[in-house]
Tab-separated table of C-alpha atoms in Angstrom:
chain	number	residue	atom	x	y	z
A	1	UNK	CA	-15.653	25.920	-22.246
A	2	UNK	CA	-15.421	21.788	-22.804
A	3	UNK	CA	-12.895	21.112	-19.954
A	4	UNK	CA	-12.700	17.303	-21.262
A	5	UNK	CA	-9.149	16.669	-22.954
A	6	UNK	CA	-8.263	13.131	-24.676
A	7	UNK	CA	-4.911	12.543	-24.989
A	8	UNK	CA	-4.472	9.671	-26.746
A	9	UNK	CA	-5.627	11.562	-29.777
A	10	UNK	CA	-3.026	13.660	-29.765
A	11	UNK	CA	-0.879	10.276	-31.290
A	12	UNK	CA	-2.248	10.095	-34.662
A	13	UNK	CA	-3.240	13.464	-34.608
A	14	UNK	CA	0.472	14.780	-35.016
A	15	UNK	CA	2.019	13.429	-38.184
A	16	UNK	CA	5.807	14.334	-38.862
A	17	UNK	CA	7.007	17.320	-40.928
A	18	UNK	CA	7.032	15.994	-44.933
A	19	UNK	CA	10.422	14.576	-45.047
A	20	UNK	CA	10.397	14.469	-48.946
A	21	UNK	CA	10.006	18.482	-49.016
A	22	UNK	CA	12.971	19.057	-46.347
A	23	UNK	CA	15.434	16.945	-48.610
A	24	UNK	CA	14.407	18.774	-51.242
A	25	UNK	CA	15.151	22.032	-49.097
A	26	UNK	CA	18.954	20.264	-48.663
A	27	UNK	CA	19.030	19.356	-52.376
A	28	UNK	CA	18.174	23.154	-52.831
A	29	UNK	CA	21.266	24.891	-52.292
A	30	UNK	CA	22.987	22.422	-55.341
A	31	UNK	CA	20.402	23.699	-57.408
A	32	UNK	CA	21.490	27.201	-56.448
A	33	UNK	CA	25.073	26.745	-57.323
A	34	UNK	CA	26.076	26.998	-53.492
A	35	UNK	CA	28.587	24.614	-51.413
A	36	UNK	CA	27.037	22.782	-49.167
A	37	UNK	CA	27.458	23.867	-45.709
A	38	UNK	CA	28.707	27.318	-47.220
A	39	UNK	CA	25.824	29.187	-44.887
A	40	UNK	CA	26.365	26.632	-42.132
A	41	UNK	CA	23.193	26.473	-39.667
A	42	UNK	CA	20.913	28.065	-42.058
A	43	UNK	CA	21.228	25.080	-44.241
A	44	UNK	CA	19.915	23.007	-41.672
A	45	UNK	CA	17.213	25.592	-40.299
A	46	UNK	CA	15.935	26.245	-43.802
A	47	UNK	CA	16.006	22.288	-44.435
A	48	UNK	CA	13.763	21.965	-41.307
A	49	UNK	CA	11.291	24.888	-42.490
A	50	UNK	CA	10.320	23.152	-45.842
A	51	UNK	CA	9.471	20.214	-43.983
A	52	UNK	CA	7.340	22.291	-41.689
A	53	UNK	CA	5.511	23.900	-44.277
A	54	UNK	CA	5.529	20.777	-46.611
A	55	UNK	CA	7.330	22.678	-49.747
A	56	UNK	CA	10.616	23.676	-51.353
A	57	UNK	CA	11.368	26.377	-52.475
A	58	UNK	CA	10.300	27.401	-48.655
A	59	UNK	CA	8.171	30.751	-47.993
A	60	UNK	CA	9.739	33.145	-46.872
A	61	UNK	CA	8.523	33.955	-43.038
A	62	UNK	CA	6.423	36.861	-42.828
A	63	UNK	CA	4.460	36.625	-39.864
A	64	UNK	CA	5.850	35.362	-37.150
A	65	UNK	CA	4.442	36.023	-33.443
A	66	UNK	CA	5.151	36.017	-29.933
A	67	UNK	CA	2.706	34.031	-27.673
A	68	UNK	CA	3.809	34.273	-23.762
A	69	UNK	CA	1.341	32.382	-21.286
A	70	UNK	CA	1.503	34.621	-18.090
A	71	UNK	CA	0.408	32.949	-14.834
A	72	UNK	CA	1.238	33.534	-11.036
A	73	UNK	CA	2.820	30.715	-8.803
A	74	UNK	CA	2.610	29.805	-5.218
A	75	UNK	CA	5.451	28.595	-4.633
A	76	UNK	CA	6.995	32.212	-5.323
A	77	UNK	CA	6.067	32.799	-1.666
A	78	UNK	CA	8.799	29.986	-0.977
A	79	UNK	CA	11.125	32.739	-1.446
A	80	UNK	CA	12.357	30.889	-4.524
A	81	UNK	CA	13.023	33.853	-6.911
A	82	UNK	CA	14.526	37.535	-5.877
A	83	UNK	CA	11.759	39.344	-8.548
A	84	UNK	CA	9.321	41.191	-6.676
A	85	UNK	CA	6.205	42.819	-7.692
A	86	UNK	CA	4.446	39.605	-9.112
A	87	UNK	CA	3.719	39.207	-12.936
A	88	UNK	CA	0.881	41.651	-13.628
A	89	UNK	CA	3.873	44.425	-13.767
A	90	UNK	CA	5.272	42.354	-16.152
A	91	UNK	CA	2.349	41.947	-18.362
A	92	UNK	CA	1.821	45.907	-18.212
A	93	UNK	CA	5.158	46.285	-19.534
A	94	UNK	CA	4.801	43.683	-22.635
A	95	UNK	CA	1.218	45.768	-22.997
A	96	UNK	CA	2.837	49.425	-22.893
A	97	UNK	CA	5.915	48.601	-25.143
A	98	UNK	CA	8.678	48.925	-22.741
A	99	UNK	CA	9.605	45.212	-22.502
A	100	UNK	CA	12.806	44.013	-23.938
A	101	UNK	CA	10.614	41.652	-26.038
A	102	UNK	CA	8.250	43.848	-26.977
A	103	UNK	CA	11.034	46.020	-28.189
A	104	UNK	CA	12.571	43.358	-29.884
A	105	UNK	CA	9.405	42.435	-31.799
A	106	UNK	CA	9.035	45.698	-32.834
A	107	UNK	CA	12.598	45.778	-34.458
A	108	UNK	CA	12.400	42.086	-36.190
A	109	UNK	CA	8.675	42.833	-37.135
A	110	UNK	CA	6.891	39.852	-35.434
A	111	UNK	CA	3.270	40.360	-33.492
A	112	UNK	CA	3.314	40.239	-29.534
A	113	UNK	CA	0.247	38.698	-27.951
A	114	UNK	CA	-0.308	37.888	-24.062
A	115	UNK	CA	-2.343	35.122	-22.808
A	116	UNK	CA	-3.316	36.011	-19.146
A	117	UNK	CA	-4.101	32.139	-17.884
A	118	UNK	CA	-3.366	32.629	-13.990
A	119	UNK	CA	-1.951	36.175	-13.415
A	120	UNK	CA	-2.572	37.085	-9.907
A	121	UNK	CA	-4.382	39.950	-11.216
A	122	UNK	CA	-8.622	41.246	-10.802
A	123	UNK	CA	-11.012	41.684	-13.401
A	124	UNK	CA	-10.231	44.509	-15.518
A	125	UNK	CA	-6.363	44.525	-14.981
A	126	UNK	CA	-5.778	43.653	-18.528
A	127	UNK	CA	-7.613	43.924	-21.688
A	128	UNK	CA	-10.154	41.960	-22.642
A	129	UNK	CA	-7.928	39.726	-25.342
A	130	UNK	CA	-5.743	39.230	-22.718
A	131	UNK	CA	-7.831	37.782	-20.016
A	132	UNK	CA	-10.746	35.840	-21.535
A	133	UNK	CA	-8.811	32.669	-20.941
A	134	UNK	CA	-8.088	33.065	-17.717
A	135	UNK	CA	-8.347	30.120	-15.392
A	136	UNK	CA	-8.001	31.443	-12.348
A	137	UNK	CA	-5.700	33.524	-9.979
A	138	UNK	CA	-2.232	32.006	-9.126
A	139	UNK	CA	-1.334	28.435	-8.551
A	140	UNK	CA	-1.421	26.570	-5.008
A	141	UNK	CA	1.913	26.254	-4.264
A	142	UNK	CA	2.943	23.188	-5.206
A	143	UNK	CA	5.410	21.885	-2.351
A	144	UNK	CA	2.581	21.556	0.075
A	145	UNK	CA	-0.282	21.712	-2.520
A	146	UNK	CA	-1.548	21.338	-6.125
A	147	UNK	CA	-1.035	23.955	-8.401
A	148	UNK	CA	-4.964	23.520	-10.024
A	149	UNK	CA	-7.677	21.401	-9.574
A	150	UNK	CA	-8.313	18.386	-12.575
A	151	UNK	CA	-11.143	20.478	-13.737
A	152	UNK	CA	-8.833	23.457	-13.982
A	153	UNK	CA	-6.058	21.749	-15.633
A	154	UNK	CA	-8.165	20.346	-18.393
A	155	UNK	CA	-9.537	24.062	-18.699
A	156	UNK	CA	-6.163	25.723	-18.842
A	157	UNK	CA	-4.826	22.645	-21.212
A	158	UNK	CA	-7.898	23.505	-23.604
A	159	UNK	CA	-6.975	27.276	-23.955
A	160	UNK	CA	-3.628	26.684	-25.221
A	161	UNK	CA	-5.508	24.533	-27.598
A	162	UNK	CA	-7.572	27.074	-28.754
A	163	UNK	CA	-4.870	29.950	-29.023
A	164	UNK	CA	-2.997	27.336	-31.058
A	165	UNK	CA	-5.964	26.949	-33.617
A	166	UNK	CA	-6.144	31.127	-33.720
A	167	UNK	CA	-2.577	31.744	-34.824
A	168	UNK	CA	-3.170	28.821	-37.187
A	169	UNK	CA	-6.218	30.147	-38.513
A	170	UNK	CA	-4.947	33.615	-38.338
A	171	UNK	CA	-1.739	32.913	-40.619
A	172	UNK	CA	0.423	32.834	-38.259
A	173	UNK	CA	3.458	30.962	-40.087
A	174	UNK	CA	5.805	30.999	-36.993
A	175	UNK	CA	5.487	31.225	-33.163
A	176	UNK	CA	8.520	32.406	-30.518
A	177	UNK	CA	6.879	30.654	-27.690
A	178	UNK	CA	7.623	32.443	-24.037
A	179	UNK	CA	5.940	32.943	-20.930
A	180	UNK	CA	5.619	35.591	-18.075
A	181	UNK	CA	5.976	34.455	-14.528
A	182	UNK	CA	7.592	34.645	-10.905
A	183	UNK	CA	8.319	31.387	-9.311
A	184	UNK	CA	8.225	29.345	-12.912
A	185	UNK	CA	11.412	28.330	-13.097
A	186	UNK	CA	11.128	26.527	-9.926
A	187	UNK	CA	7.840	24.308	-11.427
A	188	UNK	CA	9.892	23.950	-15.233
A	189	UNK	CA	12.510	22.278	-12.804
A	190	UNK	CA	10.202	20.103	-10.911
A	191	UNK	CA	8.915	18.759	-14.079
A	192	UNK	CA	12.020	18.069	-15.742
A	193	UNK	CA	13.411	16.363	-12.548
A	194	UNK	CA	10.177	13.691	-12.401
A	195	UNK	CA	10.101	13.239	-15.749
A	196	UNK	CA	13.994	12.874	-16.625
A	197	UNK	CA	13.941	11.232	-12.787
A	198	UNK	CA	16.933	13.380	-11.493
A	199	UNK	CA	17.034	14.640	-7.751
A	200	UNK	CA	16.300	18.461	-7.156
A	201	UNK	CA	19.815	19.321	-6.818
A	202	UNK	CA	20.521	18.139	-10.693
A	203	UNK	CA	17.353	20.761	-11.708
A	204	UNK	CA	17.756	23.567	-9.776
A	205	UNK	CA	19.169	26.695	-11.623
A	206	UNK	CA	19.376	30.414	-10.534
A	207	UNK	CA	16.708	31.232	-12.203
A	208	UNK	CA	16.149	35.055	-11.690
A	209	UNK	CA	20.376	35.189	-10.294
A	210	UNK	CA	19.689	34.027	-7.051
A	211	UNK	CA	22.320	33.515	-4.339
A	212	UNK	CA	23.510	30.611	-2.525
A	213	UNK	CA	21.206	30.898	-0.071
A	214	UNK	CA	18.453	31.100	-1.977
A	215	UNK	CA	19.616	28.491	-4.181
A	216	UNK	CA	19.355	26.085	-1.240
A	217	UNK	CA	15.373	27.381	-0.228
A	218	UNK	CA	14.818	27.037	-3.993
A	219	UNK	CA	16.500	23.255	-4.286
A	220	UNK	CA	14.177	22.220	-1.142
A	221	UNK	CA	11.177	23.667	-2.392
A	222	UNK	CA	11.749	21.096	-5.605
A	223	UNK	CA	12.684	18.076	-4.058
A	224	UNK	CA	9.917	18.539	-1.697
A	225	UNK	CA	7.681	18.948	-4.906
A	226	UNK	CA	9.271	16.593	-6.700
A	227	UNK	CA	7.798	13.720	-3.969
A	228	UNK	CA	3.930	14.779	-4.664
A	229	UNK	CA	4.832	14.750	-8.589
A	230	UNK	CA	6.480	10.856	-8.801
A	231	UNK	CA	2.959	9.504	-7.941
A	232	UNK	CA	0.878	10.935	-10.923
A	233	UNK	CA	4.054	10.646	-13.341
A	234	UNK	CA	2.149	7.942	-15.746
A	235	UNK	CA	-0.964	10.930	-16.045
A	236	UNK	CA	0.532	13.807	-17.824
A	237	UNK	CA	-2.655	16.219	-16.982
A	238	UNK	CA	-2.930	14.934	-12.965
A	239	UNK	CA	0.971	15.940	-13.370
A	240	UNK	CA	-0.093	19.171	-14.641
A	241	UNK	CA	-2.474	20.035	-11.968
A	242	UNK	CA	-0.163	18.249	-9.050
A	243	UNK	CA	3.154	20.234	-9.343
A	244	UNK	CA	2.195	22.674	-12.590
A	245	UNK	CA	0.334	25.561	-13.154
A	246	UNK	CA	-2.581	27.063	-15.450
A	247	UNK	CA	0.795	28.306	-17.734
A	248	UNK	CA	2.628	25.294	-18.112
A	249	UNK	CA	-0.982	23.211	-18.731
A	250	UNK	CA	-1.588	25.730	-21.475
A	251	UNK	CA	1.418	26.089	-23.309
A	252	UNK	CA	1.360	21.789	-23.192
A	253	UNK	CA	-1.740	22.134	-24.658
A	254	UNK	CA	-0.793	25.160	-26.931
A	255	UNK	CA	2.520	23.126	-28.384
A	256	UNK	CA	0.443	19.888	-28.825
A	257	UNK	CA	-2.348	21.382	-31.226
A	258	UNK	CA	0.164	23.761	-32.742
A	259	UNK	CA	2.141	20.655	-34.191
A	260	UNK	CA	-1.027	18.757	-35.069
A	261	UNK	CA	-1.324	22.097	-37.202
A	262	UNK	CA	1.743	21.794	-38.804
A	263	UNK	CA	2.400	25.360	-36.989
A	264	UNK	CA	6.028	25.672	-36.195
A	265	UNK	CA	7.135	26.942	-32.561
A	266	UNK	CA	10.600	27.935	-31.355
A	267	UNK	CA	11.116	27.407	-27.633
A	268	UNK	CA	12.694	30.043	-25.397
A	269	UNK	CA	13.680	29.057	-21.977
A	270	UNK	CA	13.459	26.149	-19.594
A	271	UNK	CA	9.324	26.746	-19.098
A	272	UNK	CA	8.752	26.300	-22.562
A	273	UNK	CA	11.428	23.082	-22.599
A	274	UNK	CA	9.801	21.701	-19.570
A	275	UNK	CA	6.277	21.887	-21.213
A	276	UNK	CA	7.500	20.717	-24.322
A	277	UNK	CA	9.011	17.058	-21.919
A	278	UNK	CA	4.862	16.811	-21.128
A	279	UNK	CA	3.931	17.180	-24.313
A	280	UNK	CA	6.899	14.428	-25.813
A	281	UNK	CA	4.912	11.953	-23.778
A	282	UNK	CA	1.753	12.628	-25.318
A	283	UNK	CA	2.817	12.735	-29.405
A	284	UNK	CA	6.338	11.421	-29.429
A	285	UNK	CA	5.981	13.001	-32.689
A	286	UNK	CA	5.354	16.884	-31.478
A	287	UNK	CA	9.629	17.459	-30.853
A	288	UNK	CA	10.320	17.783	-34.844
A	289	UNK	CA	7.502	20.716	-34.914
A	290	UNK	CA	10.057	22.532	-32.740
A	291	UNK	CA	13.110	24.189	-32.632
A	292	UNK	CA	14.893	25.540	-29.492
A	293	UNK	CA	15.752	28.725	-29.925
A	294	UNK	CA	18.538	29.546	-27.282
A	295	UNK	CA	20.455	27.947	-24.241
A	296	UNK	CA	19.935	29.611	-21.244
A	297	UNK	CA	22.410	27.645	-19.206
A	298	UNK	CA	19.528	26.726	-16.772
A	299	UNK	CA	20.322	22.130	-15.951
A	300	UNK	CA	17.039	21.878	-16.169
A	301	UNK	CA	16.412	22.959	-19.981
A	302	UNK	CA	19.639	21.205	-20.950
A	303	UNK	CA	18.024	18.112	-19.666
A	304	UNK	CA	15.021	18.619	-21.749
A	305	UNK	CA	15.992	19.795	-24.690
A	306	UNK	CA	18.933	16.437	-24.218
A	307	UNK	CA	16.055	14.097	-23.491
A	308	UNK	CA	13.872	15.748	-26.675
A	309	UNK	CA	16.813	15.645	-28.858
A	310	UNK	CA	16.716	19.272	-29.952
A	311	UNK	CA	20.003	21.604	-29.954
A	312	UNK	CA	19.573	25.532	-29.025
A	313	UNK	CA	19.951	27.213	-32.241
A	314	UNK	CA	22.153	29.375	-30.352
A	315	UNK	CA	24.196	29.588	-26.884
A	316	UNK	CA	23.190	33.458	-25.368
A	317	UNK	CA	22.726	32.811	-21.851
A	318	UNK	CA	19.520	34.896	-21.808
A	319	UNK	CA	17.504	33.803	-18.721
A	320	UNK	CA	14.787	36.110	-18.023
A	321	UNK	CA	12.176	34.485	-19.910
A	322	UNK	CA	9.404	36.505	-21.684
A	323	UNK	CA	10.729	34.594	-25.200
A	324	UNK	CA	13.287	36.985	-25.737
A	325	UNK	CA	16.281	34.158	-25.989
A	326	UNK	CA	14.011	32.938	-28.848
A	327	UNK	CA	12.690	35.689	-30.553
A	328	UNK	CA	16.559	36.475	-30.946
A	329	UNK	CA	16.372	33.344	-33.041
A	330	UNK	CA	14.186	34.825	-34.956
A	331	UNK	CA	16.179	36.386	-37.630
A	332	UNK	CA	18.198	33.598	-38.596
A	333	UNK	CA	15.126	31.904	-38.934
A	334	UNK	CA	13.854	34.611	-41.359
A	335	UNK	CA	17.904	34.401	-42.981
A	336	UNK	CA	17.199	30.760	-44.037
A	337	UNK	CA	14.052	30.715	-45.666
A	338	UNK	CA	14.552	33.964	-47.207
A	339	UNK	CA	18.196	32.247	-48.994
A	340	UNK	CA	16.574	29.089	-49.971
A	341	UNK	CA	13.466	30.749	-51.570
A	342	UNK	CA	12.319	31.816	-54.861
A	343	UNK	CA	13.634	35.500	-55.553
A	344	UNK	CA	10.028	36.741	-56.293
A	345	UNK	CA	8.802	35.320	-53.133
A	346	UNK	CA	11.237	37.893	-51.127
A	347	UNK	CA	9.759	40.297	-49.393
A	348	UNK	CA	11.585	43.504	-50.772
A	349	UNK	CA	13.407	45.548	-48.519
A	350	UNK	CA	15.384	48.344	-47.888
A	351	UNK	CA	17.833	48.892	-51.049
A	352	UNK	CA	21.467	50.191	-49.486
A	353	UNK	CA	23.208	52.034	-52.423
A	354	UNK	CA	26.962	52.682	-51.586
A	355	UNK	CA	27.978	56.041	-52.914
A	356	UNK	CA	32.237	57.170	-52.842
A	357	UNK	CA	32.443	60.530	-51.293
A	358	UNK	CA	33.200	63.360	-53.721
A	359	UNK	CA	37.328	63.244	-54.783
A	360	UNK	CA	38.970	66.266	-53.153
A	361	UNK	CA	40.651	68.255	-55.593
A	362	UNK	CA	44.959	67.472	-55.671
A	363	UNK	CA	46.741	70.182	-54.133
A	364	UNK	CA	49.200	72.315	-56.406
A	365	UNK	CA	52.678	72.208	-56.551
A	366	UNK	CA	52.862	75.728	-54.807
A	367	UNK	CA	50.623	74.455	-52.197
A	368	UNK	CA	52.645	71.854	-51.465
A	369	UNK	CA	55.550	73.813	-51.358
A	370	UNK	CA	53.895	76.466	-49.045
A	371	UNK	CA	54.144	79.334	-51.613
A	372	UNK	CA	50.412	79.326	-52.042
């Protein structure tokens, strides 16, 4: 694989969504015979879809999928999160089903796919699909250490790239963006922190519901971080490589090319924000591709998403990752286009009929008397 990435292209590479087609998406709901703000947020997340896909009446959505980058960090070792078992256990359990995502994308009928970039994990732990982007095994850990080499970063930066140009080429007409693993809260906060220039304690969250104490090992862990990331700030890939990871260098790289192919993404936790901060300072542009799908009440995403000028489409608290915050986004997503589109263009569903239950027969007179 070319592991040379130009940046700068990425400028006049990503234009903005067509602004004429999302005021015609606003205009829409006149045309319908509908008060304005009658379906409140759906207005606006409807608006924002026709100026993704450049057209009002908007199509409805119809495949959407989940993308999660999975990679294994050193700094995990820290003792900055209380999951154990590293993230190969968690990519068997996307694989087999049992994940609450998986589940989830079973019951709103979006695709799951895995990207296996740095799972800690030997040949042959995953399927093919799965691996063949792999960088490389884990991350250095990135308080005493980069996280990749240049060569790697560029690499990792590149696959994102090129799953981004599969789901475009593939129809994919929505992503829930997510990723799977331990210690990646800790780099989403070191990230945020250098670029937003807060200290550690501002970025630090709980992550996987960690106690005080661990709170505290966490906390130093970033601020000692966040002194080898200030140095390589103006380089977004040496930033990357410094205090990131082949995940966070991929899903950059996977949110850049999606918007430069007009392919929507909705963001799910404080990874995805923190990536999505890198990528800002690429294509200034790349933020109105994107929607945030959820809060997670982590500091760290709220200072993103505050600094990117995007507002969670809703306030759940979920903070395990693995994009199921924004896959629960998901249907309202699907509620909006499907209300501001053409009737035929709807996929049919399930049709509900309502039937009274049989009247019961009046009792007689004698009955009611007890003479029966």
């Amino acid at each position: 694989m070319d592991t040379t990435v130009d940046l700068d292209v990425f400028s006049s590479l990503v234009e903005r969504p067509d602004e004429s087609a999302r005021r015609a998406g606003e205009e829409r709901w006149q045309q319908l015979d509908r008060p304005r703000g009658g379906l409140g947020q759906l207005e606006e997340l409807g608006a924002w879809l026709a100026g993704v896909q450049g057209r009002s009446p908007v199509r409805p959505l119809t495949a959407a999928k989940v993308v999660l980058f999975a990679a294994d960090h050193g700094v995990a070792s820290a003792g900055v999160s209380k999951l154990t078992g590293g993230t190969a256990r968690r990519v068997h359990a996307v694989l087999d089903g049992s994940a609450p995502v998986a589940v989830l994308a079973r019951r709103y009928g979006a695709a799951v796919r895995v990207v296996d970039v740095g799972v800690d994990a030997g040949p042959g732990e995953f399927p093919e699909e799965v691996s063949r982007f792999k960088v490389r095994r884990g991350s250095g850990r990135i308080d005493l250490e980069d996280a990749l080499t240049a060569a790697q970063a560029a690499e990792a930066f590149r696959a994102g790239m090129a799953v981004a140009d599969e789901e475009a080429d593939a129809g994919t007409d929505l992503v829930v963006l997510g990723d799977l693993g331990v210690g990646s809260t800790t780099v989403a906060a070191v990230l945020v922190g250098a670029l937003c220039g807060t200290d550690a304690a501002a970025v630090t969250g709980r992550g996987s519901g960690i106690d005080d104490r661990t709170w505290m090992v966490k906390c130093a862990a970033v601020r000692d971080s966040l002194r080898r990331a200030r140095p390589v700030l103006g380089d977004q890939l040496a930033l990357l490589s410094t205090v990131g990871g082949a995940d966070f260098a991929a899903i950059t790289g996977f949110l850049l090319q999606a918007a430069a192919r007009k392919l929507p993404v909705v963001l799910d936790g404080v990874v995805s924000a923190a990536c999505a901060l890198v990528a800002q300072r690429i294509a200034f542009r790349a933020p109105e591709w994107w929607r945030a799908g959820q809060s997670t009440g982590e500091p760290a995403q709220a200072k993103a998403y505050d600094r990117l000028t995007l507002t969670p489409v809703q306030t759940l608290g979920v903070s395990m990752g693995e994009g199921v915050g924004a896959l629960l986004a998901l249907p309202l997503l699907q509620a909006a286009t499907d209300t501001l589109a053409d009737p035929g263009d709807v996929p049919a569903g399930t049709s509900v009929s309502f039937e009274p239950p049989a009247p019961r027969p009046l009792p007689t007179a004698a009955e009611l008397l007890g003479r029966g």
